[in-house]
Coordinates of C-alpha atoms in Angstrom, one line a residue:
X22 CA 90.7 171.2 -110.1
X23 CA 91.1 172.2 -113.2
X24 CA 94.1 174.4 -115.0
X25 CA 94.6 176.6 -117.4
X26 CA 96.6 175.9 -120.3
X27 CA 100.2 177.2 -120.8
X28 CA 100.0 178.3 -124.4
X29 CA 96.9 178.7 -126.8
X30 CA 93.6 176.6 -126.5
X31 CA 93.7 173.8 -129.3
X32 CA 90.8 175.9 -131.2
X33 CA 93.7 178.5 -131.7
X34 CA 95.6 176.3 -134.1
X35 CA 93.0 174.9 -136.9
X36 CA 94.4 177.6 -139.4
X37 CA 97.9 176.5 -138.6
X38 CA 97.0 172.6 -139.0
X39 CA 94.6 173.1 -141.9
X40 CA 97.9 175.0 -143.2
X41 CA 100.4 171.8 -142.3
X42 CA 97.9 169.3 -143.9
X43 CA 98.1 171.2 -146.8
X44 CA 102.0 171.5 -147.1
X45 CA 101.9 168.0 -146.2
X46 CA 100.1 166.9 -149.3
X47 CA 101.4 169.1 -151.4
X48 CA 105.0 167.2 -150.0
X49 CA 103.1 163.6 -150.5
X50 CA 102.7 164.4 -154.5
X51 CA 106.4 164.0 -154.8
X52 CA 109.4 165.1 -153.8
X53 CA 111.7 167.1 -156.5
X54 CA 114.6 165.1 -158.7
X55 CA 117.8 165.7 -157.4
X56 CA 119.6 168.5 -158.3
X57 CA 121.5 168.0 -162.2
X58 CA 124.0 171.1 -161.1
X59 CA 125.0 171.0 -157.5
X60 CA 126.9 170.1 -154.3
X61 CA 126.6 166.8 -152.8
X62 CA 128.0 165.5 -149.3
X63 CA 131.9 164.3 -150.0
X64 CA 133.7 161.9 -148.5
X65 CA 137.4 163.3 -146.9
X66 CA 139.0 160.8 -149.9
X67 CA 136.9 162.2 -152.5
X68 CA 137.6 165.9 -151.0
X69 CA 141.2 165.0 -151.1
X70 CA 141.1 163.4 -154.2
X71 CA 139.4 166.1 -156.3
X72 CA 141.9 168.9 -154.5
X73 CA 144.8 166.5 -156.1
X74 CA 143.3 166.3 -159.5
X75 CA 143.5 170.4 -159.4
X76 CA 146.9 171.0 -158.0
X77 CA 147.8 167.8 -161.0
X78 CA 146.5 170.0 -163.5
X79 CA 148.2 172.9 -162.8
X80 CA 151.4 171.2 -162.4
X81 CA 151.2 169.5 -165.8
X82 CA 150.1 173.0 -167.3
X83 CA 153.2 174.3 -165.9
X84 CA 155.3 171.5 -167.5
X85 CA 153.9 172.6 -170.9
X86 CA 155.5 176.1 -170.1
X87 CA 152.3 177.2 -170.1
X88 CA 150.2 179.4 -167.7
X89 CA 147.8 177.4 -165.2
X90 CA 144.2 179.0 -164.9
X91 CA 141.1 177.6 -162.7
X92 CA 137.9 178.0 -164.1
X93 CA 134.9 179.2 -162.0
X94 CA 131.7 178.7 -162.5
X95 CA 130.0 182.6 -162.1
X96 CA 128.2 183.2 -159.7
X97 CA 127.3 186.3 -160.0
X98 CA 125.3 186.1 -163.4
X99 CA 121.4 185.8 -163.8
X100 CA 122.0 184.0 -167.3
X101 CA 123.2 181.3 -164.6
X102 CA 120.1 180.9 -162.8
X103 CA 117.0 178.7 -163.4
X104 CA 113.9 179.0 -161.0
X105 CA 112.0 175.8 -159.7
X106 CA 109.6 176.4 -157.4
X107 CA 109.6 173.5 -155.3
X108 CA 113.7 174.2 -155.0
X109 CA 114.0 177.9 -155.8
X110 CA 117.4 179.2 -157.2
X111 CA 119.2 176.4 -158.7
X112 CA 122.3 177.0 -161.0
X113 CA 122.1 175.3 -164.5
X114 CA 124.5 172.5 -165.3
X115 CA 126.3 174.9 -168.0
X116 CA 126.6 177.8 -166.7
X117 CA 129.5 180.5 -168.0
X118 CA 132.4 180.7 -166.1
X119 CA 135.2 183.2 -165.4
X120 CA 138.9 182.0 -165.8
X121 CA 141.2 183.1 -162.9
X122 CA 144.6 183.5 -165.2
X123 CA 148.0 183.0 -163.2
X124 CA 149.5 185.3 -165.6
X125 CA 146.8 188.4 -165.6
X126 CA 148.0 191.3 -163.7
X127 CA 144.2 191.3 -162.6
X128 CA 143.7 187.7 -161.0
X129 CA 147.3 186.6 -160.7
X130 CA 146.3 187.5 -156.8
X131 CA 143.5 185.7 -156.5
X132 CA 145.2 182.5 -158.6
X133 CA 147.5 182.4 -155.5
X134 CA 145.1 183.2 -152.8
X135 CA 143.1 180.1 -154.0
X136 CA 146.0 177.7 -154.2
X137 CA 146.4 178.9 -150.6
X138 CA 143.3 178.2 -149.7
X139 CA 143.1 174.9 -151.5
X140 CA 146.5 173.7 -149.6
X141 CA 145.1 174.4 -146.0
X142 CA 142.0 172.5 -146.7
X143 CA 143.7 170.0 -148.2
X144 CA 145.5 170.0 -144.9
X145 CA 142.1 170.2 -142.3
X146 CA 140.9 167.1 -144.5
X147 CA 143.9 165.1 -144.4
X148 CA 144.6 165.6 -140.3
X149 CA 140.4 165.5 -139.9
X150 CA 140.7 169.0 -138.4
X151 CA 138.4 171.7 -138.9
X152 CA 138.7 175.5 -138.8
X153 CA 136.8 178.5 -139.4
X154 CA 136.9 181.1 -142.2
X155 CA 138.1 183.5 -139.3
X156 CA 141.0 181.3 -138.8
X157 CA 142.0 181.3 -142.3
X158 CA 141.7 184.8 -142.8
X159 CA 144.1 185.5 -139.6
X160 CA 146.6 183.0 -140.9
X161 CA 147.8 185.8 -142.8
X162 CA 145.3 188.3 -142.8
X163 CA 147.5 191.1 -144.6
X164 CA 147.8 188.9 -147.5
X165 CA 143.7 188.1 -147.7
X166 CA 143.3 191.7 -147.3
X167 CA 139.8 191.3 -146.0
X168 CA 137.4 188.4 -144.5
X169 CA 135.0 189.0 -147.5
X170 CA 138.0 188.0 -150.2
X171 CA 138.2 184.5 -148.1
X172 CA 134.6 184.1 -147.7
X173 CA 133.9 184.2 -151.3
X174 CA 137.1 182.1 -152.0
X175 CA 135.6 179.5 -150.2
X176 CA 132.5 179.8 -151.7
X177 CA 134.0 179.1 -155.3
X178 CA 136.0 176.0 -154.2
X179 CA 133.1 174.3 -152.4
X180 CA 131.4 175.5 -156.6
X181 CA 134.3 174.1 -158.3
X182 CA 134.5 170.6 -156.1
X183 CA 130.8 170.2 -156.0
X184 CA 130.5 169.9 -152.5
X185 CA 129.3 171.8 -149.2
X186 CA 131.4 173.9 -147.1
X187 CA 131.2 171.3 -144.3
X188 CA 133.1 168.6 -146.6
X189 CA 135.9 171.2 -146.9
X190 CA 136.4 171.2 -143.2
X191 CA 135.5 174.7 -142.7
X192 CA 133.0 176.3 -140.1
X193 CA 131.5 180.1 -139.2
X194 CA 130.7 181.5 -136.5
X195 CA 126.8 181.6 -136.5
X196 CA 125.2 185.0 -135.8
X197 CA 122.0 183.7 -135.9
X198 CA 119.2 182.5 -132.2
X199 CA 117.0 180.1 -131.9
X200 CA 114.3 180.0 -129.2
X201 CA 111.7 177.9 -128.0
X202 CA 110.2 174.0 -128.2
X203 CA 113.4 172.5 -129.6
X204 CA 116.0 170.5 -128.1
X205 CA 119.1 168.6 -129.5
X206 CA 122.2 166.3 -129.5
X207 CA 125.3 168.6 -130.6
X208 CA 128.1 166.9 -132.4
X209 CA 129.8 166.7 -129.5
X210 CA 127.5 165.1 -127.0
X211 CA 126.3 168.7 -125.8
X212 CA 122.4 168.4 -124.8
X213 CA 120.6 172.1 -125.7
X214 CA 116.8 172.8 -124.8
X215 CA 115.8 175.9 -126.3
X216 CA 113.4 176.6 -124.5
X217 CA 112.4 180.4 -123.6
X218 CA 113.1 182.5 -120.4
X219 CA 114.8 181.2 -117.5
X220 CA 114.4 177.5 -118.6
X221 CA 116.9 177.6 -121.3
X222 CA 119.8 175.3 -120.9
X223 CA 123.1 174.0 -122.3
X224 CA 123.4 170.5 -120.6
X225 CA 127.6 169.5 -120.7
X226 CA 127.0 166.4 -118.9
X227 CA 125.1 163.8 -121.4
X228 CA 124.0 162.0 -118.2
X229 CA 122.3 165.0 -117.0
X230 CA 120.0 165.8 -120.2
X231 CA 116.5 164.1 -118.3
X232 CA 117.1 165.5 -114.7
X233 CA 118.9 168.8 -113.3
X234 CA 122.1 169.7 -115.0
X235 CA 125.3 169.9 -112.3
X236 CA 126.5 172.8 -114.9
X237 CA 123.9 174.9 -117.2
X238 CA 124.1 177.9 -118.7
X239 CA 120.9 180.1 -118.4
X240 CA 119.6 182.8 -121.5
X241 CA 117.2 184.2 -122.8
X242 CA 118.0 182.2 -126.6
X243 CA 120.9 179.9 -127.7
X244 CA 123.2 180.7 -130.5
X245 CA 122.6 178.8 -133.8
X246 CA 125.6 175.9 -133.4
X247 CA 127.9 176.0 -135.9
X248 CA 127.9 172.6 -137.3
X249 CA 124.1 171.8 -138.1
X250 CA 124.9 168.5 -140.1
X251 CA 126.3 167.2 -136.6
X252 CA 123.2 168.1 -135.3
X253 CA 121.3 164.6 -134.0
X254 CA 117.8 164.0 -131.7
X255 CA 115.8 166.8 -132.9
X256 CA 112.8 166.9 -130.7
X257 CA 110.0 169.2 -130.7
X258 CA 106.2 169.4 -130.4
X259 CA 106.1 173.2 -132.1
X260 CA 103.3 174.0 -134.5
X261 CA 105.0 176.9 -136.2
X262 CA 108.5 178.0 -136.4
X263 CA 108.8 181.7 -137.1
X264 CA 111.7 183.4 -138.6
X265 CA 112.6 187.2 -137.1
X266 CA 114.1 189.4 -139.6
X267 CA 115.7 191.7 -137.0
X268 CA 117.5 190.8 -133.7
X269 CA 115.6 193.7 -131.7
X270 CA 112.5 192.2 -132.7
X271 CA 113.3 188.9 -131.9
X272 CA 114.5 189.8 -128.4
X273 CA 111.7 192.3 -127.6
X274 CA 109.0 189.1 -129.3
X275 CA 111.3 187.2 -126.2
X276 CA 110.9 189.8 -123.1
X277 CA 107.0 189.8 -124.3
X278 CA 107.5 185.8 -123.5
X279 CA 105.9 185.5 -127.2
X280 CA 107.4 182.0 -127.2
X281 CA 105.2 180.9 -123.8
X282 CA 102.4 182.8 -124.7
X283 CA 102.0 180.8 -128.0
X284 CA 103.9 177.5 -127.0
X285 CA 104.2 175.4 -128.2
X286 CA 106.5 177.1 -131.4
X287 CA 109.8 178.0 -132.5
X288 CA 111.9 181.1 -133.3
X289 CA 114.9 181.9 -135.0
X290 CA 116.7 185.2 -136.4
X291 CA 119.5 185.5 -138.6
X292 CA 119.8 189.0 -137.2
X293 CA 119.3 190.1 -140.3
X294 CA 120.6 188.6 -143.7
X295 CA 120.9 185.4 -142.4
X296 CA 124.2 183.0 -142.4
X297 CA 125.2 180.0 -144.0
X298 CA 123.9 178.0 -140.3
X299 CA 120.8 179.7 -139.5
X300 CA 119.9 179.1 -142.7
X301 CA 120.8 175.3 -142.6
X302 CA 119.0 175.1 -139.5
X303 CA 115.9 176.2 -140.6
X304 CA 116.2 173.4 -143.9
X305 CA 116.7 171.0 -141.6
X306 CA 113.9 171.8 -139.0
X307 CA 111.9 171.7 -142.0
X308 CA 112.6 168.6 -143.7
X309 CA 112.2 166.6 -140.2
X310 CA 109.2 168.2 -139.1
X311 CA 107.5 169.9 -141.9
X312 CA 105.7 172.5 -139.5
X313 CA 104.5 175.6 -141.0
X314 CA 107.6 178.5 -141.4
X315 CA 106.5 182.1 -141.5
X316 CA 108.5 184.9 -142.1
X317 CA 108.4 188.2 -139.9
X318 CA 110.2 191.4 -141.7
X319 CA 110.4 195.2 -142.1
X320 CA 107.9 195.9 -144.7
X321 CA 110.5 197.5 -147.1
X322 CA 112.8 196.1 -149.8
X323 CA 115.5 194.8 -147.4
X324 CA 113.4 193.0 -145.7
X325 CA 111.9 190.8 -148.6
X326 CA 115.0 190.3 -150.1
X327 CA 116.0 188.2 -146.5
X328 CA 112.5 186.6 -146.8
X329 CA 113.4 185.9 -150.3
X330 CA 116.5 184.2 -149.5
X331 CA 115.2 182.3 -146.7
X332 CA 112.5 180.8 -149.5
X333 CA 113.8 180.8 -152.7
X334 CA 118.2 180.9 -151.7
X335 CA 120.2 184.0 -153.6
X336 CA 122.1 183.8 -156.7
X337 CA 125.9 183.6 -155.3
X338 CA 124.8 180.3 -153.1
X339 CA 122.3 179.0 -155.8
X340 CA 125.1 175.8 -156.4
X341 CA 124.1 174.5 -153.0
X342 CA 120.1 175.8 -152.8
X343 CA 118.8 172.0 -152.8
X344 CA 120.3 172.1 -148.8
X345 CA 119.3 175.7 -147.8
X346 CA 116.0 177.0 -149.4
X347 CA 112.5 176.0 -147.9
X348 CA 109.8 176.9 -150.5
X349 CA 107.0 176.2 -148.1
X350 CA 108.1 179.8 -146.2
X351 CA 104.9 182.0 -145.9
X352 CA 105.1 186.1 -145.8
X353 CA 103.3 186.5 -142.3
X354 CA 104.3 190.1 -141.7
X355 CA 104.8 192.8 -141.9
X356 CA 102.7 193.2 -145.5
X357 CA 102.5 196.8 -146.8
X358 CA 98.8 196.1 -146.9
X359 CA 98.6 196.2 -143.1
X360 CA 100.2 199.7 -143.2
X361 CA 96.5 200.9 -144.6
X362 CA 94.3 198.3 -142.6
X363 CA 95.7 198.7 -139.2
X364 CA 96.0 202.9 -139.9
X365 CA 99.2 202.9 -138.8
X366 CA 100.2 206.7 -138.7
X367 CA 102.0 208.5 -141.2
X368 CA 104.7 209.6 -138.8
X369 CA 105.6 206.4 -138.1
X370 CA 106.5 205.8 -142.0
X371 CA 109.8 206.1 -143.6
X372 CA 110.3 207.2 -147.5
X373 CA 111.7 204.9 -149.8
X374 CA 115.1 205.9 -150.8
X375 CA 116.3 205.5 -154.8
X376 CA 118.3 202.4 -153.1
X377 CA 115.0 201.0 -151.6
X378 CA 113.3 201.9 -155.3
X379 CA 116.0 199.8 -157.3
X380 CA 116.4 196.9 -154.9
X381 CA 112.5 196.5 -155.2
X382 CA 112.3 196.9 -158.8
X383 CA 115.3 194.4 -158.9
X384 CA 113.2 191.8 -156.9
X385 CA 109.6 192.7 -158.8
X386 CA 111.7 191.1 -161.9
X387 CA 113.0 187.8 -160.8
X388 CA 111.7 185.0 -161.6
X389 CA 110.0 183.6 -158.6
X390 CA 107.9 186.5 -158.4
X391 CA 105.7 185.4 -161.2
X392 CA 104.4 182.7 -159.1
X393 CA 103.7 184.9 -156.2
X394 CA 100.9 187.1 -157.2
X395 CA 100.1 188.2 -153.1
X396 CA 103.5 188.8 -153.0
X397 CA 103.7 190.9 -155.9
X398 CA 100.7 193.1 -155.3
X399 CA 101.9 193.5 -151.9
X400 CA 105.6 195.1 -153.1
X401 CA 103.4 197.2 -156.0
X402 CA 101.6 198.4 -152.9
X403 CA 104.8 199.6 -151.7
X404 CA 106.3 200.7 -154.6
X405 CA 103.3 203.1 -155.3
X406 CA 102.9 204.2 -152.0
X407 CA 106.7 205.5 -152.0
X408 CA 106.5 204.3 -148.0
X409 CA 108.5 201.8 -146.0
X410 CA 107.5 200.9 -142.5
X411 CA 109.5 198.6 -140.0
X412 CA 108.3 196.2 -137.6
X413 CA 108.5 198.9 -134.7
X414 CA 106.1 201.0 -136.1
X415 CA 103.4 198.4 -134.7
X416 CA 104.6 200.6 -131.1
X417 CA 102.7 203.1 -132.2
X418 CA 99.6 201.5 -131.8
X419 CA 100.6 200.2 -128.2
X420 CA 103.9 199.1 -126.8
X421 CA 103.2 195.3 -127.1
X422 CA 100.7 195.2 -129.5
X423 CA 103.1 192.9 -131.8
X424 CA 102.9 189.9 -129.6
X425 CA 99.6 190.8 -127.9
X426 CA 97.4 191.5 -131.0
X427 CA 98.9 191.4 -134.2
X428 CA 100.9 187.9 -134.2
X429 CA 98.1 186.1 -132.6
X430 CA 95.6 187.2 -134.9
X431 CA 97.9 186.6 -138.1
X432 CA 98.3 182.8 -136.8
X433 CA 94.7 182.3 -135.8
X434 CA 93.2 183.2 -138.7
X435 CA 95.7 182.6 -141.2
X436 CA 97.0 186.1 -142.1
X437 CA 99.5 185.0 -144.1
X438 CA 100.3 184.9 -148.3

């Protein structure tokens, strides 16, 4: 007796391996030289080291009965930024800085708020404890004022030690899902199939991983752990791994049983900009298994801009892009261009707002664009149509006509650019 496959017929995927042959020789011609300006795994002596050279040189600053300052590298600055395109967004190794004066009315706040800061990592490192930037912030959350003023704190000490967040002790809460073939080893032993619909586990028992867990945890997706570095036994058989812009779609792509339909594959969201984790997670699913990544977003500004930093990294984390860009990301949906060919209708269209007009204009001039000529005819499209559309307006056509029609045909015959 014969049975019917589970997921698409192999036919279904030449595009998709013709695709990963050619990513993998592209890969084969050479990988890119490390990285002259950025952050590199640290030992907990170095960490502790490099945290004691600081605190020296203020104290010996003080001794001179002069005012301590830390220099930080800025972030914030274009001037700072060069674009390679097998990396994306790398700082340069002289980059201007901005000096954080102890004795300036305007940063004598922040001067204390990052000895802080530098004293409880100092403290995680030396006790091998870890915490999370929530933590911190609620240590004395009046003082911090807000969760962004500690998040970006952190972000310029793991600049100004050269390392990643992880060597400074410090985790975050991921935001982000992942769904579908994958399964892995956590830090802590913990056994997680990802695996769609009702079959999705958490295993607690390590002995239980091959056979029927005593204790599992059913869903419909598991969270994006917070410690991807710890992560160990990656094991899938996907031949795509797609990344959802928005959490709707993703859950509505995941009631269609999407991930079934077209198993074997993965998918992940960041639920819109994506975090520090899902976006380590998607590296590292990369760099062991080099499948094909594809990007699904709104077709508006906002939604390039995360496709962007899922490709090519963003300017404030461009110190660390060599662990969290994948240049291999493709633009599957949804393109402007598709707005026109599938006659969505005009009701189901959105006008771009002066925001939407200067955050495209603001993309259409970066550097990276120059090498993406689809890319850039596709957001002139836009920009001369004045529309937007999101994902949803595919309803309009039918209810599931995202995962039943339009997804399918993109990955059979290679809609992508």
């Amino acid at each position: 007796m014969a049975f019917a496959p589970m997921g698409p017929e192999a036919s279904f995927f030449e595009v998709l391996d013709r695709h990963r042959a050619s990513l993998l020789a592209a890969l084969s011609k050479g990988s890119p030289e490390p990285p002259v300006q950025g952050t590199r795994t640290a030992s907990s002596s170095e960490v502790l080291a490099s945290i004691e050279n600081i605190i020296q040189d203020v104290v010996t600053t003080l001794a001179r009965n002069e005012a301590p300052a830390f220099i930080i590298d800025n972030r914030s600055s274009w001037e700072n930024i060069k674009f390679d395109d097998t990396v994306g967004l790398q700082m340069v190794s002289h980059c201007t800085t901005r000096k954080i004066k102890s004795d300036s009315p305007k940063s004598v706040k922040k001067f204390a708020l990052i000895l802080k800061i530098l004293s409880m990592i100092y403290k995680l490192v030396q006790s091998n404890t870890y915490a999370t930037k929530r933590d911190i912030y609620y240590t004395d959350s009046q003082l911090f004022g807000n969760q962004s003023v500690v998040d970006n704190i952190i972000d310029d000490i793991s600049c100004m030690l050269k390392v990643p967040r992880r060597s400074l002790h410090i985790l975050s809460t991921s935001k982000g899902l992942i769904a579908g073939s994958l399964r892995f080893t956590e830090e802590d032993g913990t056994r997680v199939s990802c695996a769609c619909g009702a079959s999705a586990l958490v295993c607690r028992e390590p002995q239980s991983w091959m056979g029927p867990p005593s204790s599992q945890e059913r869903r419909q997706a598991i969270a994006v752990p917070s410690n991807i570095q710890g992560l160990r036994n990656l094991i899938t058989d996907a031949k795509f791994l797609l990344i959802v812009e928005k959490d709707a779609t993703f859950q509505r792509l995941l009631d269609d049983n999407f991930c079934n339909k077209m198993s074997p594959c993965i998918m992940v969201t960041g639920k819109g900009i994506p975090d520090l984790n899902t976006r380590l997670l998607v590296k590292k699913l990369w760099d062991l298994f080099h499948i094909p990544v594809f990007t699904l977003v709104d077709a508006d500004p906002h939604g390039i801009e995360i496709m962007c930093i899922y490709k090519y990294g963003s300017m404030s984390m461009s110190f660390e892009a060599h662990n969290l860009t994948v240049p291999a990301v493709r633009w599957l949906g949804l393109l402007p261009s598709d707005i026109n060919r599938l006659n969505i209708p005009k009701d189901s269209l959105i006008p771009l707002t002066k925001r939407d007009q200067m955050k495209l204009d603001s993309i259409l001039k970066r550097p990276y664009v120059t090498c993406q000529p689809f890319w850039r005819k596709e957001m002139e499209m836009m920009a001369d149509s004045r529309m937007k559309a999101e994902i949803q307006a595919l309803t309009s056509l039918s209810s599931d006509y995202l995962s039943r029609v339009y997804l399918p045909n993109k990955l059979k015959f290679g809609g992508w650019i």
